[in-house]
Amino acid sequence: ELNVTLELSVDGPVEVSGDGDELLQVALNLIENAIKYGGEAGRVEITCEAKGRDGVLAVKDFGQGIAEDHIPRLTERFYRVSTKESRARGGTGLGLAIVKHIVLRHRGDLDIQSAPGQGSTFTVSIPLYNS
């Protein structure tokens, strides 16, 4: 509907320990956000690879980006950078809070890199299975 191109790069099988449904929810939420906020006719890069002792999923969009002062608050429940824009796109302000909660339950980390005009990259690291 938004004519967004998804580019997927997977470095072979990456097995992490955890609840498959919850981890799928993390991936879907990050990809849906990148599509929503990455701009029409945009591009979203999705990479999944083993790095050291972690499985790493990175979702990058090339949208308008997020100002640095908003980044620490993005995972707060109901926090929105732009309430008007978020509501217009169907956002509730809960998605990234849920992502952070699931990632922490899986002993992982969530990193957010963004700057105005540069797009955003959301990176999730979860310990590899048997690591």
mmCIF file of N, CA, C and O in Angstrom, residues 6-84:
data_model
loop_
_atom_site.group_PDB
_atom_site.id
_atom_site.type_symbol
_atom_site.label_atom_id
_atom_site.label_comp_id
_atom_site.label_asym_id
_atom_site.label_seq_id
_atom_site.Cartn_x
_atom_site.Cartn_y
_atom_site.Cartn_z
ATOM 1 N N LEU A 6 11.309 -3.806 0.785
ATOM 2 C CA LEU A 6 11.988 -4.468 1.895
ATOM 3 C C LEU A 6 13.199 -5.207 1.350
ATOM 4 O O LEU A 6 13.081 -5.989 0.414
ATOM 5 N N GLU A 7 14.364 -4.955 1.937
ATOM 6 C CA GLU A 7 15.594 -5.634 1.552
ATOM 7 C C GLU A 7 16.052 -6.478 2.729
ATOM 8 O O GLU A 7 16.323 -5.953 3.802
ATOM 9 N N LEU A 8 16.127 -7.783 2.529
ATOM 10 C CA LEU A 8 16.462 -8.709 3.598
ATOM 11 C C LEU A 8 17.839 -9.314 3.357
ATOM 12 O O LEU A 8 18.133 -9.802 2.266
ATOM 13 N N SER A 9 18.677 -9.262 4.388
ATOM 14 C CA SER A 9 19.997 -9.863 4.330
ATOM 15 C C SER A 9 20.151 -10.746 5.557
ATOM 16 O O SER A 9 20.158 -10.256 6.691
ATOM 17 N N VAL A 10 20.243 -12.060 5.320
ATOM 18 C CA VAL A 10 20.358 -13.015 6.424
ATOM 19 C C VAL A 10 21.658 -13.780 6.249
ATOM 20 O O VAL A 10 21.955 -14.292 5.175
ATOM 21 N N ASP A 11 22.413 -13.841 7.345
ATOM 22 C CA ASP A 11 23.724 -14.480 7.338
ATOM 23 C C ASP A 11 23.605 -15.926 7.810
ATOM 24 O O ASP A 11 24.232 -16.313 8.785
ATOM 25 N N GLY A 12 22.764 -16.726 7.147
ATOM 26 C CA GLY A 12 22.561 -18.110 7.555
ATOM 27 C C GLY A 12 21.653 -18.203 8.762
ATOM 28 O O GLY A 12 21.149 -17.211 9.261
ATOM 29 N N PRO A 13 21.450 -19.420 9.276
ATOM 30 C CA PRO A 13 20.579 -19.595 10.440
ATOM 31 C C PRO A 13 21.167 -18.899 11.672
ATOM 32 O O PRO A 13 22.367 -18.979 11.923
ATOM 33 N N VAL A 14 20.295 -18.217 12.403
ATOM 34 C CA VAL A 14 20.685 -17.554 13.648
ATOM 35 C C VAL A 14 19.710 -18.033 14.709
ATOM 36 O O VAL A 14 18.535 -17.690 14.676
ATOM 37 N N GLU A 15 20.198 -18.863 15.648
ATOM 38 C CA GLU A 15 19.329 -19.442 16.666
ATOM 39 C C GLU A 15 19.570 -18.777 18.012
ATOM 40 O O GLU A 15 20.695 -18.757 18.508
ATOM 41 N N VAL A 16 18.494 -18.222 18.560
ATOM 42 C CA VAL A 16 18.551 -17.633 19.894
ATOM 43 C C VAL A 16 17.571 -18.377 20.790
ATOM 44 O O VAL A 16 16.638 -19.013 20.318
ATOM 45 N N SER A 17 17.806 -18.308 22.101
ATOM 46 C CA SER A 17 16.893 -18.924 23.059
ATOM 47 C C SER A 17 15.762 -17.964 23.348
ATOM 48 O O SER A 17 15.981 -16.766 23.503
ATOM 49 N N GLY A 18 14.543 -18.501 23.408
ATOM 50 C CA GLY A 18 13.443 -17.621 23.782
ATOM 51 C C GLY A 18 12.111 -18.093 23.255
ATOM 52 O O GLY A 18 11.994 -19.131 22.624
ATOM 53 N N ASP A 19 11.121 -17.288 23.502
ATOM 54 C CA ASP A 19 9.757 -17.542 23.079
ATOM 55 C C ASP A 19 9.600 -17.073 21.637
ATOM 56 O O ASP A 19 9.690 -15.871 21.350
ATOM 57 N N GLY A 20 9.359 -18.013 20.748
ATOM 58 C CA GLY A 20 9.271 -17.711 19.324
ATOM 59 C C GLY A 20 8.204 -16.687 18.986
ATOM 60 O O GLY A 20 8.428 -15.806 18.151
ATOM 61 N N ASP A 21 7.040 -16.782 19.620
ATOM 62 C CA ASP A 21 5.969 -15.830 19.347
ATOM 63 C C ASP A 21 6.360 -14.417 19.763
ATOM 64 O O ASP A 21 6.092 -13.448 19.058
ATOM 65 N N GLU A 22 6.986 -14.300 20.927
ATOM 66 C CA GLU A 22 7.407 -12.980 21.395
ATOM 67 C C GLU A 22 8.491 -12.400 20.499
ATOM 68 O O GLU A 22 8.469 -11.204 20.178
ATOM 69 N N LEU A 23 9.439 -13.216 20.095
ATOM 70 C CA LEU A 23 10.511 -12.724 19.234
ATOM 71 C C LEU A 23 9.978 -12.339 17.859
ATOM 72 O O LEU A 23 10.440 -11.358 17.264
ATOM 73 N N LEU A 24 8.984 -13.078 17.381
ATOM 74 C CA LEU A 24 8.336 -12.705 16.125
ATOM 75 C C LEU A 24 7.636 -11.358 16.274
ATOM 76 O O LEU A 24 7.699 -10.516 15.378
ATOM 77 N N GLN A 25 7.007 -11.130 17.417
ATOM 78 C CA GLN A 25 6.344 -9.854 17.668
ATOM 79 C C GLN A 25 7.354 -8.700 17.636
ATOM 80 O O GLN A 25 7.055 -7.630 17.106
ATOM 81 N N VAL A 26 8.543 -8.908 18.183
ATOM 82 C CA VAL A 26 9.593 -7.887 18.137
ATOM 83 C C VAL A 26 9.925 -7.550 16.686
ATOM 84 O O VAL A 26 9.946 -6.377 16.287
ATOM 85 N N ALA A 27 10.194 -8.579 15.888
ATOM 86 C CA ALA A 27 10.567 -8.353 14.493
ATOM 87 C C ALA A 27 9.443 -7.657 13.726
ATOM 88 O O ALA A 27 9.691 -6.684 13.003
ATOM 89 N N LEU A 28 8.231 -8.140 13.881
ATOM 90 C CA LEU A 28 7.105 -7.542 13.161
ATOM 91 C C LEU A 28 6.889 -6.090 13.561
ATOM 92 O O LEU A 28 6.651 -5.226 12.708
ATOM 93 N N ASN A 29 6.987 -5.798 14.850
ATOM 94 C CA ASN A 29 6.788 -4.429 15.307
ATOM 95 C C ASN A 29 7.832 -3.494 14.703
ATOM 96 O O ASN A 29 7.490 -2.410 14.210
ATOM 97 N N LEU A 30 9.092 -3.895 14.730
ATOM 98 C CA LEU A 30 10.139 -3.039 14.197
ATOM 99 C C LEU A 30 9.996 -2.841 12.689
ATOM 100 O O LEU A 30 10.184 -1.729 12.179
ATOM 101 N N ILE A 31 9.632 -3.908 11.983
ATOM 102 C CA ILE A 31 9.456 -3.799 10.524
ATOM 103 C C ILE A 31 8.244 -2.944 10.195
ATOM 104 O O ILE A 31 8.306 -2.073 9.316
ATOM 105 N N GLU A 32 7.137 -3.143 10.907
ATOM 106 C CA GLU A 32 5.941 -2.324 10.664
ATOM 107 C C GLU A 32 6.216 -0.850 10.944
ATOM 108 O O GLU A 32 5.784 0.022 10.185
ATOM 109 N N ASN A 33 6.942 -0.549 12.021
ATOM 110 C CA ASN A 33 7.288 0.843 12.311
ATOM 111 C C ASN A 33 8.145 1.442 11.203
ATOM 112 O O ASN A 33 7.941 2.587 10.801
ATOM 113 N N ALA A 34 9.115 0.674 10.722
ATOM 114 C CA ALA A 34 9.986 1.173 9.653
ATOM 115 C C ALA A 34 9.179 1.466 8.396
ATOM 116 O O ALA A 34 9.428 2.463 7.711
ATOM 117 N N ILE A 35 8.203 0.622 8.101
ATOM 118 C CA ILE A 35 7.348 0.857 6.939
ATOM 119 C C ILE A 35 6.490 2.104 7.160
ATOM 120 O O ILE A 35 6.393 2.965 6.291
ATOM 121 N N LYS A 36 5.882 2.219 8.349
ATOM 122 C CA LYS A 36 5.009 3.360 8.664
ATOM 123 C C LYS A 36 5.736 4.684 8.631
ATOM 124 O O LYS A 36 5.239 5.666 8.106
ATOM 125 N N TYR A 37 6.908 4.720 9.257
ATOM 126 C CA TYR A 37 7.593 5.990 9.454
ATOM 127 C C TYR A 37 8.756 6.219 8.498
ATOM 128 O O TYR A 37 9.385 7.274 8.542
ATOM 129 N N GLY A 38 9.018 5.252 7.621
ATOM 130 C CA GLY A 38 10.111 5.382 6.670
ATOM 131 C C GLY A 38 9.765 6.172 5.436
ATOM 132 O O GLY A 38 10.623 6.489 4.633
ATOM 133 N N GLY A 39 8.511 6.496 5.256
ATOM 134 C CA GLY A 39 8.099 7.298 4.113
ATOM 135 C C GLY A 39 7.574 6.461 2.967
ATOM 136 O O GLY A 39 8.000 5.330 2.755
ATOM 137 N N GLU A 40 6.629 7.035 2.243
ATOM 138 C CA GLU A 40 6.069 6.352 1.071
ATOM 139 C C GLU A 40 7.151 6.130 0.030
ATOM 140 O O GLU A 40 8.044 6.949 -0.129
ATOM 141 N N ALA A 41 7.018 5.024 -0.693
ATOM 142 C CA ALA A 41 7.979 4.627 -1.730
ATOM 143 C C ALA A 41 9.385 4.556 -1.142
ATOM 144 O O ALA A 41 10.365 4.781 -1.825
ATOM 145 N N GLY A 42 9.464 4.235 0.132
ATOM 146 C CA GLY A 42 10.751 4.154 0.820
ATOM 147 C C GLY A 42 11.367 2.779 0.726
ATOM 148 O O GLY A 42 10.935 1.913 -0.040
ATOM 149 N N ARG A 43 12.383 2.607 1.544
ATOM 150 C CA ARG A 43 13.127 1.364 1.561
ATOM 151 C C ARG A 43 13.407 1.016 3.012
ATOM 152 O O ARG A 43 13.706 1.882 3.824
ATOM 153 N N VAL A 44 13.312 -0.266 3.336
ATOM 154 C CA VAL A 44 13.626 -0.763 4.668
ATOM 155 C C VAL A 44 14.634 -1.892 4.503
ATOM 156 O O VAL A 44 14.409 -2.821 3.742
ATOM 157 N N GLU A 45 15.754 -1.775 5.218
ATOM 158 C CA GLU A 45 16.767 -2.821 5.213
ATOM 159 C C GLU A 45 16.633 -3.629 6.493
ATOM 160 O O GLU A 45 16.618 -3.067 7.591
ATOM 161 N N ILE A 46 16.582 -4.951 6.354
ATOM 162 C CA ILE A 46 16.470 -5.855 7.490
ATOM 163 C C ILE A 46 17.657 -6.804 7.421
ATOM 164 O O ILE A 46 17.853 -7.474 6.408
ATOM 165 N N THR A 47 18.450 -6.838 8.483
ATOM 166 C CA THR A 47 19.572 -7.769 8.525
ATOM 167 C C THR A 47 19.457 -8.636 9.775
ATOM 168 O O THR A 47 18.982 -8.186 10.812
ATOM 169 N N CYS A 48 19.885 -9.875 9.637
ATOM 170 C CA CYS A 48 19.900 -10.806 10.755
ATOM 171 C C CYS A 48 21.184 -11.614 10.647
ATOM 172 O O CYS A 48 21.468 -12.204 9.602
ATOM 173 N N GLU A 49 21.976 -11.591 11.737
ATOM 174 C CA GLU A 49 23.262 -12.276 11.701
ATOM 175 C C GLU A 49 23.717 -12.631 13.106
ATOM 176 O O GLU A 49 23.221 -12.085 14.094
ATOM 177 N N ALA A 50 24.653 -13.551 13.174
ATOM 178 C CA ALA A 50 25.302 -13.878 14.440
ATOM 179 C C ALA A 50 26.513 -12.968 14.565
ATOM 180 O O ALA A 50 27.307 -12.843 13.630
ATOM 181 N N LYS A 51 26.612 -12.303 15.720
ATOM 182 C CA LYS A 51 27.762 -11.442 16.007
ATOM 183 C C LYS A 51 28.256 -11.806 17.394
ATOM 184 O O LYS A 51 27.562 -11.556 18.380
ATOM 185 N N GLY A 52 29.431 -12.399 17.441
ATOM 186 C CA GLY A 52 29.951 -12.832 18.736
ATOM 187 C C GLY A 52 29.025 -13.859 19.358
ATOM 188 O O GLY A 52 28.719 -14.881 18.754
ATOM 189 N N ARG A 53 28.515 -13.558 20.547
ATOM 190 C CA ARG A 53 27.636 -14.487 21.269
ATOM 191 C C ARG A 53 26.163 -14.118 21.126
ATOM 192 O O ARG A 53 25.322 -14.653 21.845
ATOM 193 N N ASP A 54 25.851 -13.193 20.204
ATOM 194 C CA ASP A 54 24.479 -12.711 20.041
ATOM 195 C C ASP A 54 23.946 -12.930 18.635
ATOM 196 O O ASP A 54 24.691 -12.897 17.658
ATOM 197 N N GLY A 55 22.631 -13.112 18.577
ATOM 198 C CA GLY A 55 21.913 -13.001 17.329
ATOM 199 C C GLY A 55 21.453 -11.557 17.219
ATOM 200 O O GLY A 55 20.926 -10.998 18.185
ATOM 201 N N VAL A 56 21.689 -10.942 16.077
ATOM 202 C CA VAL A 56 21.424 -9.515 15.932
ATOM 203 C C VAL A 56 20.472 -9.277 14.763
ATOM 204 O O VAL A 56 20.728 -9.701 13.637
ATOM 205 N N LEU A 57 19.372 -8.591 15.069
ATOM 206 C CA LEU A 57 18.392 -8.169 14.072
ATOM 207 C C LEU A 57 18.446 -6.650 13.999
ATOM 208 O O LEU A 57 18.311 -5.976 15.026
ATOM 209 N N ALA A 58 18.667 -6.118 12.811
ATOM 210 C CA ALA A 58 18.681 -4.662 12.623
ATOM 211 C C ALA A 58 17.651 -4.300 11.561
ATOM 212 O O ALA A 58 17.579 -4.933 10.510
ATOM 213 N N VAL A 59 16.852 -3.280 11.859
ATOM 214 C CA VAL A 59 15.840 -2.792 10.934
ATOM 215 C C VAL A 59 16.119 -1.312 10.707
ATOM 216 O O VAL A 59 16.092 -0.519 11.653
ATOM 217 N N LYS A 60 16.400 -0.969 9.461
ATOM 218 C CA LYS A 60 16.784 0.403 9.119
ATOM 219 C C LYS A 60 15.805 0.986 8.110
ATOM 220 O O LYS A 60 15.489 0.351 7.102
ATOM 221 N N ASP A 61 15.330 2.206 8.414
ATOM 222 C CA ASP A 61 14.513 2.918 7.433
ATOM 223 C C ASP A 61 15.273 4.161 6.988
ATOM 224 O O ASP A 61 16.298 4.521 7.567
ATOM 225 N N PHE A 62 14.785 4.786 5.959
ATOM 226 C CA PHE A 62 15.441 5.957 5.394
ATOM 227 C C PHE A 62 14.491 7.150 5.421
ATOM 228 O O PHE A 62 14.487 7.987 4.528
ATOM 229 N N GLY A 63 13.698 7.201 6.485
ATOM 230 C CA GLY A 63 12.697 8.251 6.639
ATOM 231 C C GLY A 63 13.278 9.525 7.215
ATOM 232 O O GLY A 63 14.471 9.782 7.130
ATOM 233 N N GLN A 64 12.406 10.298 7.853
ATOM 234 C CA GLN A 64 12.801 11.618 8.344
ATOM 235 C C GLN A 64 13.707 11.575 9.562
ATOM 236 O O GLN A 64 14.345 12.556 9.902
ATOM 237 N N GLY A 65 13.790 10.442 10.237
ATOM 238 C CA GLY A 65 14.645 10.323 11.403
ATOM 239 C C GLY A 65 14.017 10.917 12.653
ATOM 240 O O GLY A 65 12.928 11.493 12.608
ATOM 241 N N ILE A 66 14.714 10.770 13.752
ATOM 242 C CA ILE A 66 14.211 11.185 15.056
ATOM 243 C C ILE A 66 15.269 12.043 15.728
ATOM 244 O O ILE A 66 16.443 11.671 15.765
ATOM 245 N N ALA A 67 14.844 13.168 16.302
ATOM 246 C CA ALA A 67 15.781 14.044 17.006
ATOM 247 C C ALA A 67 16.348 13.325 18.232
ATOM 248 O O ALA A 67 15.662 12.544 18.891
ATOM 249 N N GLU A 68 17.603 13.612 18.541
ATOM 250 C CA GLU A 68 18.328 12.933 19.608
ATOM 251 C C GLU A 68 17.619 13.007 20.965
ATOM 252 O O GLU A 68 17.635 12.045 21.735
ATOM 253 N N ASP A 69 16.970 14.119 21.258
ATOM 254 C CA ASP A 69 16.334 14.265 22.564
ATOM 255 C C ASP A 69 15.132 13.346 22.754
ATOM 256 O O ASP A 69 14.725 13.079 23.889
ATOM 257 N N HIS A 70 14.566 12.824 21.676
ATOM 258 C CA HIS A 70 13.428 11.905 21.779
ATOM 259 C C HIS A 70 13.867 10.448 21.965
ATOM 260 O O HIS A 70 13.115 9.639 22.506
ATOM 261 N N ILE A 71 15.051 10.104 21.521
ATOM 262 C CA ILE A 71 15.480 8.704 21.485
ATOM 263 C C ILE A 71 15.409 8.009 22.848
ATOM 264 O O ILE A 71 14.879 6.902 22.937
ATOM 265 N N PRO A 72 15.885 8.616 23.944
ATOM 266 C CA PRO A 72 15.812 7.908 25.235
ATOM 267 C C PRO A 72 14.386 7.612 25.695
ATOM 268 O O PRO A 72 14.171 6.705 26.497
ATOM 269 N N ARG A 73 13.409 8.332 25.179
ATOM 270 C CA ARG A 73 12.020 8.163 25.633
ATOM 271 C C ARG A 73 11.186 7.275 24.712
ATOM 272 O O ARG A 73 10.037 6.965 25.035
ATOM 273 N N LEU A 74 11.722 6.853 23.589
ATOM 274 C CA LEU A 74 10.937 6.107 22.601
ATOM 275 C C LEU A 74 10.340 4.814 23.136
ATOM 276 O O LEU A 74 9.306 4.374 22.660
ATOM 277 N N THR A 75 10.980 4.208 24.127
ATOM 278 C CA THR A 75 10.480 2.928 24.643
ATOM 279 C C THR A 75 9.577 3.102 25.862
ATOM 280 O O THR A 75 9.166 2.111 26.463
ATOM 281 N N GLU A 76 9.246 4.339 26.200
ATOM 282 C CA GLU A 76 8.287 4.580 27.285
ATOM 283 C C GLU A 76 6.880 4.305 26.771
ATOM 284 O O GLU A 76 6.545 4.647 25.631
ATOM 285 N N ARG A 77 6.053 3.713 27.633
ATOM 286 C CA ARG A 77 4.668 3.450 27.244
ATOM 287 C C ARG A 77 3.965 4.755 26.885
ATOM 288 O O ARG A 77 4.073 5.741 27.612
ATOM 289 N N PHE A 78 3.271 4.749 25.767
ATOM 290 C CA PHE A 78 2.448 5.849 25.263
ATOM 291 C C PHE A 78 3.239 7.063 24.788
ATOM 292 O O PHE A 78 2.650 8.053 24.402
ATOM 293 N N TYR A 79 4.570 6.996 24.798
ATOM 294 C CA TYR A 79 5.358 8.138 24.315
ATOM 295 C C TYR A 79 5.329 8.152 22.793
ATOM 296 O O TYR A 79 5.508 7.133 22.137
ATOM 297 N N ARG A 80 5.127 9.321 22.232
ATOM 298 C CA ARG A 80 5.143 9.499 20.776
ATOM 299 C C ARG A 80 5.934 10.760 20.461
ATOM 300 O O ARG A 80 5.769 11.773 21.132
ATOM 301 N N VAL A 81 6.738 10.700 19.426
ATOM 302 C CA VAL A 81 7.481 11.885 18.994
ATOM 303 C C VAL A 81 6.490 12.928 18.506
ATOM 304 O O VAL A 81 6.556 14.091 18.870
ATOM 305 N N SER A 82 5.547 12.478 17.685
ATOM 306 C CA SER A 82 4.496 13.360 17.176
ATOM 307 C C SER A 82 3.163 12.648 17.365
ATOM 308 O O SER A 82 2.859 11.701 16.648
ATOM 309 N N THR A 83 2.383 13.110 18.327
ATOM 310 C CA THR A 83 1.098 12.477 18.614
ATOM 311 C C THR A 83 0.192 12.506 17.392
ATOM 312 O O THR A 83 -0.430 11.510 17.047
ATOM 313 N N LYS A 84 0.145 13.635 16.716
ATOM 314 C CA LYS A 84 -0.724 13.776 15.537
ATOM 315 C C LYS A 84 -0.327 12.782 14.444
ATOM 316 O O LYS A 84 -1.162 12.071 13.902
#
